[in-house]
PDB file of C-alpha atoms in Angstrom:
ATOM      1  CA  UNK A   1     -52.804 -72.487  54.197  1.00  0.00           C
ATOM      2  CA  UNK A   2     -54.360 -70.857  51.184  1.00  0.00           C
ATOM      3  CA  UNK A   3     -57.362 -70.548  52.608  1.00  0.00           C
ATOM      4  CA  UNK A   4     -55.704 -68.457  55.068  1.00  0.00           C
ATOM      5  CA  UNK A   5     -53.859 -65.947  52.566  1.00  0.00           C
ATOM      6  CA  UNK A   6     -50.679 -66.787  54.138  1.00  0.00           C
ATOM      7  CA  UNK A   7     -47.313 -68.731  52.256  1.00  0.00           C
ATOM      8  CA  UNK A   8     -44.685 -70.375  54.760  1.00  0.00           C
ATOM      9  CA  UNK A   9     -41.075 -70.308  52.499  1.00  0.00           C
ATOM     10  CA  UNK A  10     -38.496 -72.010  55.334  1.00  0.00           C
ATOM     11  CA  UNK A  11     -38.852 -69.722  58.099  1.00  0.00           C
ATOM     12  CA  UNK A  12     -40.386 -66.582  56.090  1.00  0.00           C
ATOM     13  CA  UNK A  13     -43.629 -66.170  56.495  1.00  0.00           C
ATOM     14  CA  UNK A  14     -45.797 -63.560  54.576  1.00  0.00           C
ATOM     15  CA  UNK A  15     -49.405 -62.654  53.735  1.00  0.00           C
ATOM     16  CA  UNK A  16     -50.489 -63.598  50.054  1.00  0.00           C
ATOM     17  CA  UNK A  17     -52.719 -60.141  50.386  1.00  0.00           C
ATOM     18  CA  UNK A  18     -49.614 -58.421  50.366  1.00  0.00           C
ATOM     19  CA  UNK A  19     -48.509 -58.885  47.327  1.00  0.00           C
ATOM     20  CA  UNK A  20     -51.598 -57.480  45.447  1.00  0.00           C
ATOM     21  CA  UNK A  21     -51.313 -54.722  47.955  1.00  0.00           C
ATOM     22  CA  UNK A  22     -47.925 -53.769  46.021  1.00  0.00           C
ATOM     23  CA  UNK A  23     -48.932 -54.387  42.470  1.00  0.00           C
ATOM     24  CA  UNK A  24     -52.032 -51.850  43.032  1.00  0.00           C
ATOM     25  CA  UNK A  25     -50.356 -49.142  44.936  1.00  0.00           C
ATOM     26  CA  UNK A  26     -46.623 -49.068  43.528  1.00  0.00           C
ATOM     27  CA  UNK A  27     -45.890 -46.316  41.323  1.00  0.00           C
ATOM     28  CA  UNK A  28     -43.702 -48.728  38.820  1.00  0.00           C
ATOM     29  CA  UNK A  29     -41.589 -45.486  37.349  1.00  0.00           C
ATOM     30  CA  UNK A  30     -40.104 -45.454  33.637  1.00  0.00           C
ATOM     31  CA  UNK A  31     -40.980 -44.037  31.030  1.00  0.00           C
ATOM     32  CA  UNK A  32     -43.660 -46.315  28.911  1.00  0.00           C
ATOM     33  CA  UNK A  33     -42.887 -44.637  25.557  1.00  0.00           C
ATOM     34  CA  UNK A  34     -39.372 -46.619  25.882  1.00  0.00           C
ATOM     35  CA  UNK A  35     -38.714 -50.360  25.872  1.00  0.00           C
ATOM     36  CA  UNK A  36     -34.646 -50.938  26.550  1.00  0.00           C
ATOM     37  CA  UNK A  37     -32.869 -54.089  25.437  1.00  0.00           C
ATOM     38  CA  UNK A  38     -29.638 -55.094  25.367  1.00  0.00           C
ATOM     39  CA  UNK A  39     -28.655 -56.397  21.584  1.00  0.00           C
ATOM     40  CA  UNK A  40     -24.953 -58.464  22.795  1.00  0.00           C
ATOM     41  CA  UNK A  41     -22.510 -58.726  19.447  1.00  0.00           C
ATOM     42  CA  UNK A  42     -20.418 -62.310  20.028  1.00  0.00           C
ATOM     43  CA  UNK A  43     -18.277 -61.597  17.180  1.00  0.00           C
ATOM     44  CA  UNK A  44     -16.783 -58.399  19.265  1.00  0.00           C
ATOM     45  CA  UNK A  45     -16.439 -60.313  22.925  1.00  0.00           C
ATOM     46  CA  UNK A  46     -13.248 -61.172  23.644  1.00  0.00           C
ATOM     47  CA  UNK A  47     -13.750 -62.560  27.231  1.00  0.00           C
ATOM     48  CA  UNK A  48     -11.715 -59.734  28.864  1.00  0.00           C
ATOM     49  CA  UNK A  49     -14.775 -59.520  31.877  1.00  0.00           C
ATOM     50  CA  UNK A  50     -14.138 -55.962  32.141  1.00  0.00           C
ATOM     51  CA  UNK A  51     -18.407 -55.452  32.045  1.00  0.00           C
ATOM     52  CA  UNK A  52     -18.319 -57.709  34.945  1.00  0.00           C
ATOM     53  CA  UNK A  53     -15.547 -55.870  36.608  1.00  0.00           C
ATOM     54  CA  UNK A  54     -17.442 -52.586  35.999  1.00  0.00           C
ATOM     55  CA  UNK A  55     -20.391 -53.939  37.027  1.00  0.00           C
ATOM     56  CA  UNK A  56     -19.187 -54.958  40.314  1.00  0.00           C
ATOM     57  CA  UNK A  57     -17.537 -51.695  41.090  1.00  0.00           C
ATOM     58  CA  UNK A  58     -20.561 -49.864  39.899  1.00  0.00           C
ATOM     59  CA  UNK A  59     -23.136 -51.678  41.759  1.00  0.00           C
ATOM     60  CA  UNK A  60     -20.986 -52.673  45.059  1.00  0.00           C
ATOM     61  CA  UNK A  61     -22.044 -56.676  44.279  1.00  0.00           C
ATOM     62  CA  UNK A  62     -20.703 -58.300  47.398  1.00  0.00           C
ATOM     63  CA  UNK A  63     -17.763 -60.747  46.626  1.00  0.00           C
ATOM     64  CA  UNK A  64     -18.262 -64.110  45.092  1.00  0.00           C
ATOM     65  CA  UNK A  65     -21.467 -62.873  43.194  1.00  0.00           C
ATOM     66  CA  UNK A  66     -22.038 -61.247  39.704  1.00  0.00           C
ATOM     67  CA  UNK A  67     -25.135 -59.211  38.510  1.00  0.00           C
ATOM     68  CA  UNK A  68     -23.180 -59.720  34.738  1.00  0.00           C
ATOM     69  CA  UNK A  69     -20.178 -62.298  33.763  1.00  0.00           C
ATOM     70  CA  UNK A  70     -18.743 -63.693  30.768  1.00  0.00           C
ATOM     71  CA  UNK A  71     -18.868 -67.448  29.984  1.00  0.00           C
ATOM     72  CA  UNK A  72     -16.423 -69.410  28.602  1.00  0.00           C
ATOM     73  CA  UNK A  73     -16.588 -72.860  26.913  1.00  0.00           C
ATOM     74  CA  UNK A  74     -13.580 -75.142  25.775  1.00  0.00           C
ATOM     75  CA  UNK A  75     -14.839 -75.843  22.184  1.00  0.00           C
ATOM     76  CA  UNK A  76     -13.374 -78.753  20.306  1.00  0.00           C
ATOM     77  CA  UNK A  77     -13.584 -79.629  16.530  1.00  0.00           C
ATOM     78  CA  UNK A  78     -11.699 -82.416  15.981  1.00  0.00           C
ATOM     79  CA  UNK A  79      -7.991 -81.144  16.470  1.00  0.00           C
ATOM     80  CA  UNK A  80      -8.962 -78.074  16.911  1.00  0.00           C
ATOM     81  CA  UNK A  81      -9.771 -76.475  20.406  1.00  0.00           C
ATOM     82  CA  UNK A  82     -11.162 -72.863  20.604  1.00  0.00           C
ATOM     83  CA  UNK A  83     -12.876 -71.111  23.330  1.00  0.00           C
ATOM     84  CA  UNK A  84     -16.857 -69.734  22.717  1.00  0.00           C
ATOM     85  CA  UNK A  85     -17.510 -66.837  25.304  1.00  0.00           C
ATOM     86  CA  UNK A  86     -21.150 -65.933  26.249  1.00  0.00           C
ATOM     87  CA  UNK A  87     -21.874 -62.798  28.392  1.00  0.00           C
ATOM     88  CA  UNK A  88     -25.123 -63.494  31.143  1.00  0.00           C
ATOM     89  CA  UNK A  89     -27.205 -61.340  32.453  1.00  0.00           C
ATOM     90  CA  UNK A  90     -30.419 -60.563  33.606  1.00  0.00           C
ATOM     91  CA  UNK A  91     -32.684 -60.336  30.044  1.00  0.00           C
ATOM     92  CA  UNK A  92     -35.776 -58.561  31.305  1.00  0.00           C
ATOM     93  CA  UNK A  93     -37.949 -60.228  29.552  1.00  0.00           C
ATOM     94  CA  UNK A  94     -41.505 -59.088  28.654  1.00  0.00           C
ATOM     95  CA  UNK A  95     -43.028 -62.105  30.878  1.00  0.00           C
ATOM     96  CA  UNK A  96     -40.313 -62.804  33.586  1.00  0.00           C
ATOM     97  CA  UNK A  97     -40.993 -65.816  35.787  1.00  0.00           C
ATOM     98  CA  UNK A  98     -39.247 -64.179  38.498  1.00  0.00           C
ATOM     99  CA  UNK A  99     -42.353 -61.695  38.944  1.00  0.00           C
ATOM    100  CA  UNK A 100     -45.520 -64.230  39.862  1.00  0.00           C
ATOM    101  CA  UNK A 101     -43.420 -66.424  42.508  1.00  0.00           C
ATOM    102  CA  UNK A 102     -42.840 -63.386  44.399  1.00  0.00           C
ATOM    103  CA  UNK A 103     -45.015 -63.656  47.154  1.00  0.00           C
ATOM    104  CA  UNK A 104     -44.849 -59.959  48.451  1.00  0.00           C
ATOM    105  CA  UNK A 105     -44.507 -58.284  44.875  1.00  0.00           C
ATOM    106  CA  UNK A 106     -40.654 -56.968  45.469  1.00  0.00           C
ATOM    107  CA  UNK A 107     -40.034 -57.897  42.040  1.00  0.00           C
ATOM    108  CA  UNK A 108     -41.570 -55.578  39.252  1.00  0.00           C
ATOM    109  CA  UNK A 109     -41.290 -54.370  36.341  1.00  0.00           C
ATOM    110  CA  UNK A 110     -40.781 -50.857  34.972  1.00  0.00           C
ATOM    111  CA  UNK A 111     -43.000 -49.487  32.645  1.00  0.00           C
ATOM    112  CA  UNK A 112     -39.589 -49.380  30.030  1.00  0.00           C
ATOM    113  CA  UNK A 113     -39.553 -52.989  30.215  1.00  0.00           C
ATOM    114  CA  UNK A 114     -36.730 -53.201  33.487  1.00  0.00           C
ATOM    115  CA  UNK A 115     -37.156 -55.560  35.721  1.00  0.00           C
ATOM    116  CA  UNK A 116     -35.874 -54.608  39.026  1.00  0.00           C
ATOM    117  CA  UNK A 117     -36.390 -55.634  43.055  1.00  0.00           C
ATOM    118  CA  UNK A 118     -37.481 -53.559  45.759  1.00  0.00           C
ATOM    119  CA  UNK A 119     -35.272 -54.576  48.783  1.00  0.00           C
ATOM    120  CA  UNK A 120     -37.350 -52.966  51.157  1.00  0.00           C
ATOM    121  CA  UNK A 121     -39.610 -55.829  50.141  1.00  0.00           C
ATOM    122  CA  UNK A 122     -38.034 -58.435  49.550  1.00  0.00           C
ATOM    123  CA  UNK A 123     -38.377 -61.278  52.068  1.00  0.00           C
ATOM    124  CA  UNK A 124     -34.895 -63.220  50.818  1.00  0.00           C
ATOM    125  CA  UNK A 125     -37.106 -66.300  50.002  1.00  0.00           C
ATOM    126  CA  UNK A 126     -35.226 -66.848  47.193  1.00  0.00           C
ATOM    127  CA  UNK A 127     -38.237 -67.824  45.264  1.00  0.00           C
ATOM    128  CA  UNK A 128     -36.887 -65.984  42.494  1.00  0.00           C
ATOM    129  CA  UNK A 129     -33.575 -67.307  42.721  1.00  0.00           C
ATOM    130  CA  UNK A 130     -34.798 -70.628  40.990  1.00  0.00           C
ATOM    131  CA  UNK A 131     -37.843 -69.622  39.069  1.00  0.00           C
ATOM    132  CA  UNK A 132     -34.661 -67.466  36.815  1.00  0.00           C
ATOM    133  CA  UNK A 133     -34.537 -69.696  33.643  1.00  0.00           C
ATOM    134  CA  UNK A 134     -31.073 -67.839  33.099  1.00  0.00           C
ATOM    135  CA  UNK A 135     -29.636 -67.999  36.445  1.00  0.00           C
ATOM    136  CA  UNK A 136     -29.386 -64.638  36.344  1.00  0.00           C
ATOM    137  CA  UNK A 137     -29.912 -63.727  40.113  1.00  0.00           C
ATOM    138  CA  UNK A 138     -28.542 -64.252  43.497  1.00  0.00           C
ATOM    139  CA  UNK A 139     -29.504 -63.588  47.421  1.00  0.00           C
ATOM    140  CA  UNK A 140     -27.109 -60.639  48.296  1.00  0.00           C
ATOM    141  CA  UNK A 141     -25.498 -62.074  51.538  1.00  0.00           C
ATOM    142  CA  UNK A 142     -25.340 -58.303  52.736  1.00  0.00           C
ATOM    143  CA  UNK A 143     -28.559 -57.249  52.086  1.00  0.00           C
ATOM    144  CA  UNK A 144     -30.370 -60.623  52.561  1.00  0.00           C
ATOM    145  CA  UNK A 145     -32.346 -60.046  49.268  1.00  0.00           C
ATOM    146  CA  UNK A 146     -32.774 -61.342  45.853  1.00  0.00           C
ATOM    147  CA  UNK A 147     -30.345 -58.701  43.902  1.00  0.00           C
ATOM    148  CA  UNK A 148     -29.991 -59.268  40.026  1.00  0.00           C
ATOM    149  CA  UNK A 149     -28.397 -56.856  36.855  1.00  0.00           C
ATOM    150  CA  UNK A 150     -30.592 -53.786  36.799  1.00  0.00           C
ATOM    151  CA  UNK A 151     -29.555 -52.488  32.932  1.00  0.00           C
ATOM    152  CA  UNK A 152     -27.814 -49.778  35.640  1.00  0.00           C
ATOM    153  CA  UNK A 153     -31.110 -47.918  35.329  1.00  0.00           C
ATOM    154  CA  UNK A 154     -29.698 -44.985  37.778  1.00  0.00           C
ATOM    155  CA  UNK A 155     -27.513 -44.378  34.969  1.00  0.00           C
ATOM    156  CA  UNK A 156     -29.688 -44.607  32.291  1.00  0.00           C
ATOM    157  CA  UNK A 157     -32.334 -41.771  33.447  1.00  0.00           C
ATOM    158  CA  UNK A 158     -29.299 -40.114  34.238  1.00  0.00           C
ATOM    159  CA  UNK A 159     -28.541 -40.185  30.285  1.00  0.00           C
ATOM    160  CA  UNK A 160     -25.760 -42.277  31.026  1.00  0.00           C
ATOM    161  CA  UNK A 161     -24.951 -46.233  29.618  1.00  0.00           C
ATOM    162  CA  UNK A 162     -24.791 -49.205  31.819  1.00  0.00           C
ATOM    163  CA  UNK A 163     -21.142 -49.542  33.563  1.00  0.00           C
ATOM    164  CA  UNK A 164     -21.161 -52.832  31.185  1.00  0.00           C
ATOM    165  CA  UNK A 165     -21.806 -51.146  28.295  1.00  0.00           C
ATOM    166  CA  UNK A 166     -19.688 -48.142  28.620  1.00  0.00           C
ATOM    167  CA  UNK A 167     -16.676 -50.214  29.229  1.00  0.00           C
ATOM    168  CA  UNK A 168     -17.168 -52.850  26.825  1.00  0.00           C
ATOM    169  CA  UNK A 169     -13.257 -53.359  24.959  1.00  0.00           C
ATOM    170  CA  UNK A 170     -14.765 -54.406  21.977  1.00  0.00           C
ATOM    171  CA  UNK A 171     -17.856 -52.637  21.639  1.00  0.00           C
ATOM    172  CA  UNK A 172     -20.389 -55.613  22.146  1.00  0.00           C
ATOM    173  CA  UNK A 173     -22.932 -54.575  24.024  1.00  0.00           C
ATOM    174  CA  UNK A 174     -24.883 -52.315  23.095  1.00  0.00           C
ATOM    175  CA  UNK A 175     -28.180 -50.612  25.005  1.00  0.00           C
ATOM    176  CA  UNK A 176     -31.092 -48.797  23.593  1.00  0.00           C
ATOM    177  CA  UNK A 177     -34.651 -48.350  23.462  1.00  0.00           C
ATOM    178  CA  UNK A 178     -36.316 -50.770  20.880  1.00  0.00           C
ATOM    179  CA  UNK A 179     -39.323 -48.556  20.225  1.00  0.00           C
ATOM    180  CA  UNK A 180     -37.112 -46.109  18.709  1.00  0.00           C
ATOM    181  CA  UNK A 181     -36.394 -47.436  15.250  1.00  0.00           C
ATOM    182  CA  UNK A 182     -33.518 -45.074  14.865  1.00  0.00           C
ATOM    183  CA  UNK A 183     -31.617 -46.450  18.400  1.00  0.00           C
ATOM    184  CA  UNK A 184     -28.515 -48.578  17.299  1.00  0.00           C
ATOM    185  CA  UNK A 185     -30.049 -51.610  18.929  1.00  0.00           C
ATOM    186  CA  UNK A 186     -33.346 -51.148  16.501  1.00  0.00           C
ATOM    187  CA  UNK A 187     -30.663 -51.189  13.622  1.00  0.00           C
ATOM    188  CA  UNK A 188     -28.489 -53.896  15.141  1.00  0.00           C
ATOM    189  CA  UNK A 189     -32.021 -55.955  15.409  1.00  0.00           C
ATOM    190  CA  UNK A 190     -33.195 -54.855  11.888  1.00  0.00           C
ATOM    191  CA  UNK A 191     -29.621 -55.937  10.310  1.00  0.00           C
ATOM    192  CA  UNK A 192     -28.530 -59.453  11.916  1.00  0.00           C
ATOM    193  CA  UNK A 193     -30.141 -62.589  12.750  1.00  0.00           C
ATOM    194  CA  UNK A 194     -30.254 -62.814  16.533  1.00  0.00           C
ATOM    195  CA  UNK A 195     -31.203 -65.014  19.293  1.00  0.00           C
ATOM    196  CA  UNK A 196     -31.924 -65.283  22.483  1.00  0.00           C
ATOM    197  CA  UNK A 197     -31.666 -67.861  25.294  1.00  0.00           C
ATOM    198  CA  UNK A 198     -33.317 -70.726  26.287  1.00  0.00           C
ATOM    199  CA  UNK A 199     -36.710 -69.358  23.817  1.00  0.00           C
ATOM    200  CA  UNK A 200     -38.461 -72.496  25.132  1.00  0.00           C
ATOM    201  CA  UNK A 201     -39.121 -70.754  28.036  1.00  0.00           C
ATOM    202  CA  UNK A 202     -41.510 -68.136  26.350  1.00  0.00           C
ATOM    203  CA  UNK A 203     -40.389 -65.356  28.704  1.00  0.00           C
ATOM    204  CA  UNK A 204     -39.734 -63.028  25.786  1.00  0.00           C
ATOM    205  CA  UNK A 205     -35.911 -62.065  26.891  1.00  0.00           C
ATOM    206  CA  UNK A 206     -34.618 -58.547  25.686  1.00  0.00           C
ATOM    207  CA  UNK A 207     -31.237 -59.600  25.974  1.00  0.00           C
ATOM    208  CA  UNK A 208     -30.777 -60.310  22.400  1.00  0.00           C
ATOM    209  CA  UNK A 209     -27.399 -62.564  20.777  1.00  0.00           C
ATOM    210  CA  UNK A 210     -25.986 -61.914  17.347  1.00  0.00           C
ATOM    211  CA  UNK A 211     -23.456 -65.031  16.215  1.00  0.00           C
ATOM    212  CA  UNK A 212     -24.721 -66.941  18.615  1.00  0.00           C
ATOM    213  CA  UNK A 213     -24.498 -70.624  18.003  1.00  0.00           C
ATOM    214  CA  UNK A 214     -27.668 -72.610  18.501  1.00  0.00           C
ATOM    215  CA  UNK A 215     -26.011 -75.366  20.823  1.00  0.00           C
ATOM    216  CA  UNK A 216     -24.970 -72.931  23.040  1.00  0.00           C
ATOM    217  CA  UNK A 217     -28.573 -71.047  23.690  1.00  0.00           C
ATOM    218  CA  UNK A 218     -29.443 -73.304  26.870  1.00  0.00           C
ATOM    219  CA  UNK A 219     -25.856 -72.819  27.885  1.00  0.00           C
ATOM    220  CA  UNK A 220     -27.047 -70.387  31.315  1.00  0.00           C
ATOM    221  CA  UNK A 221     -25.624 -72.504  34.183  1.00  0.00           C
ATOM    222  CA  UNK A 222     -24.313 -75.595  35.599  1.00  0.00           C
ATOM    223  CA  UNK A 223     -20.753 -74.936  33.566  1.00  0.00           C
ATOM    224  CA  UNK A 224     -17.501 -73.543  36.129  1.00  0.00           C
ATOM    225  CA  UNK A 225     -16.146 -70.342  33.695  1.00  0.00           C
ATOM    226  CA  UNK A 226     -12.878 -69.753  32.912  1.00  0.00           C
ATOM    227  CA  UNK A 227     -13.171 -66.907  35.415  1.00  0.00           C
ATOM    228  CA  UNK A 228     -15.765 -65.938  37.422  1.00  0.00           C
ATOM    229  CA  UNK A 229     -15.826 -62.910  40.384  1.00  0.00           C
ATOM    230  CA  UNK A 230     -14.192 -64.478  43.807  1.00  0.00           C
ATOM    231  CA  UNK A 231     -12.483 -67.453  42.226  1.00  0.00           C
ATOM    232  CA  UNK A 232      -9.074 -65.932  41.012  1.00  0.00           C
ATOM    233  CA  UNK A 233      -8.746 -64.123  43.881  1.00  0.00           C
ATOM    234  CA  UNK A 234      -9.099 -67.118  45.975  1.00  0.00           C
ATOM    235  CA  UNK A 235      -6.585 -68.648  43.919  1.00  0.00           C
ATOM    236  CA  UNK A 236      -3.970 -65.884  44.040  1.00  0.00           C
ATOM    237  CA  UNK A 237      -4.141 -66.064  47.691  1.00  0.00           C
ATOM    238  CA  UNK A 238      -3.051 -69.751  47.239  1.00  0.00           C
TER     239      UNK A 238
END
């Protein structure tokens, strides 16, 4: 079959030759003087999920799915039982693993660093879905395509923050352009000791942690939240 230029994914099938069809002729749009990154303050989170409530309103994510969602662990230490919230989110990083598996090149990358999916595109193989180290996208079961956190970038260029962002309680996300030196992410980078997840991966995220405990930086899946979109509402119809 690779002889043939042609990948079989279930019952998708699409030409290899496509996909270097898209990368040469797609005007990528953003602006190339900017890089944006997220720079997430743990201290300030408080678990409240009204980014992920936002989010969903903003972006019309279909129920039982999340583009951006808080966390939460039970932590115990001896006697003492505490709870360690971690916000998740797509972290457009500078070499995402979502963009090679993509076999008809819906998944690109802005020239400000956002990575983003071209549903006219996509295919729905959900190639990307599992090549995510952060588990950060889903297959929209309206749409039929991959679908994934976007920074909101129809707010940005309209000079406005991402729906996360803006309605943050505590202030702990915070957005800007990390070529700027002077943008309060720059600072917030120059300032505190941050990390980012799973950095065995080597996909450069630009989703960036400050407080974040080591033990928790492969913490991306495979843990049911506290609260998560779909589930509470299934439960108050109990």
């Amino acid at each position: 079959m690779k002889d043939a230029g042609v990948l079989t994914a279930g019952v998708v099938t699409v030409s290899l030759a496509s996909k270097d069809a898209a990368a040469e002729t797609r005007d990528t749009g953003g602006d190339p003087s900017k890089r944006w990154a997220m720079v997430v303050d743990l201290r300030k989170c408080i678990a409240c999920q009204a980014c992920s409530v936002a989010c969903i309103m903003e972006n019309k994510v279909p129920y039982d799915n999340f583009r951006t969602i808080v966390s939460t662990y039970e932590v115990k230490d001896g006697d003492k039982v505490g709870i360690f919230m971690l916000p998740r989110l797509c972290n457009h990083c500078e070499e995402p693993a979502c963009i090679p598996v993509c076999p008809v090149g819906a998944t690109y990358q802005k020239k400000d660093g956002i990575v983003v999916v071209d549903n006219t595109r996509c295919v729905g193989c959900g190639y990307c879905v599992q090549a995510c180290p952060y588990d950060a996208r889903f297959i929209n079961p309206k749409t039929r395509t991959a679908d994934k956190c976007t920074f909101c970038t129809h707010r940005l260029e309209a000079g406005l923050l991402p729906a996360c962002v803006e309605t943050c309680v505590g202030g702990a996300r915070v957005i800007g352009d990390i070529k700027d030196p002077n943008s309060e992410a720059s600072k917030l980078l120059a300032t505190n000791e941050v990390k980012v997840l799973r950095p065995e991966m080597n996909t450069q995220p630009h989703v960036y942690y400050i407080g974040l405990d080591s033990r928790f930086q492969g913490k991306v899946g495979g843990e049911e939240a506290l609260w998560r979109p779909g589930r509470d509402h299934e439960e108050s119809l109990r």
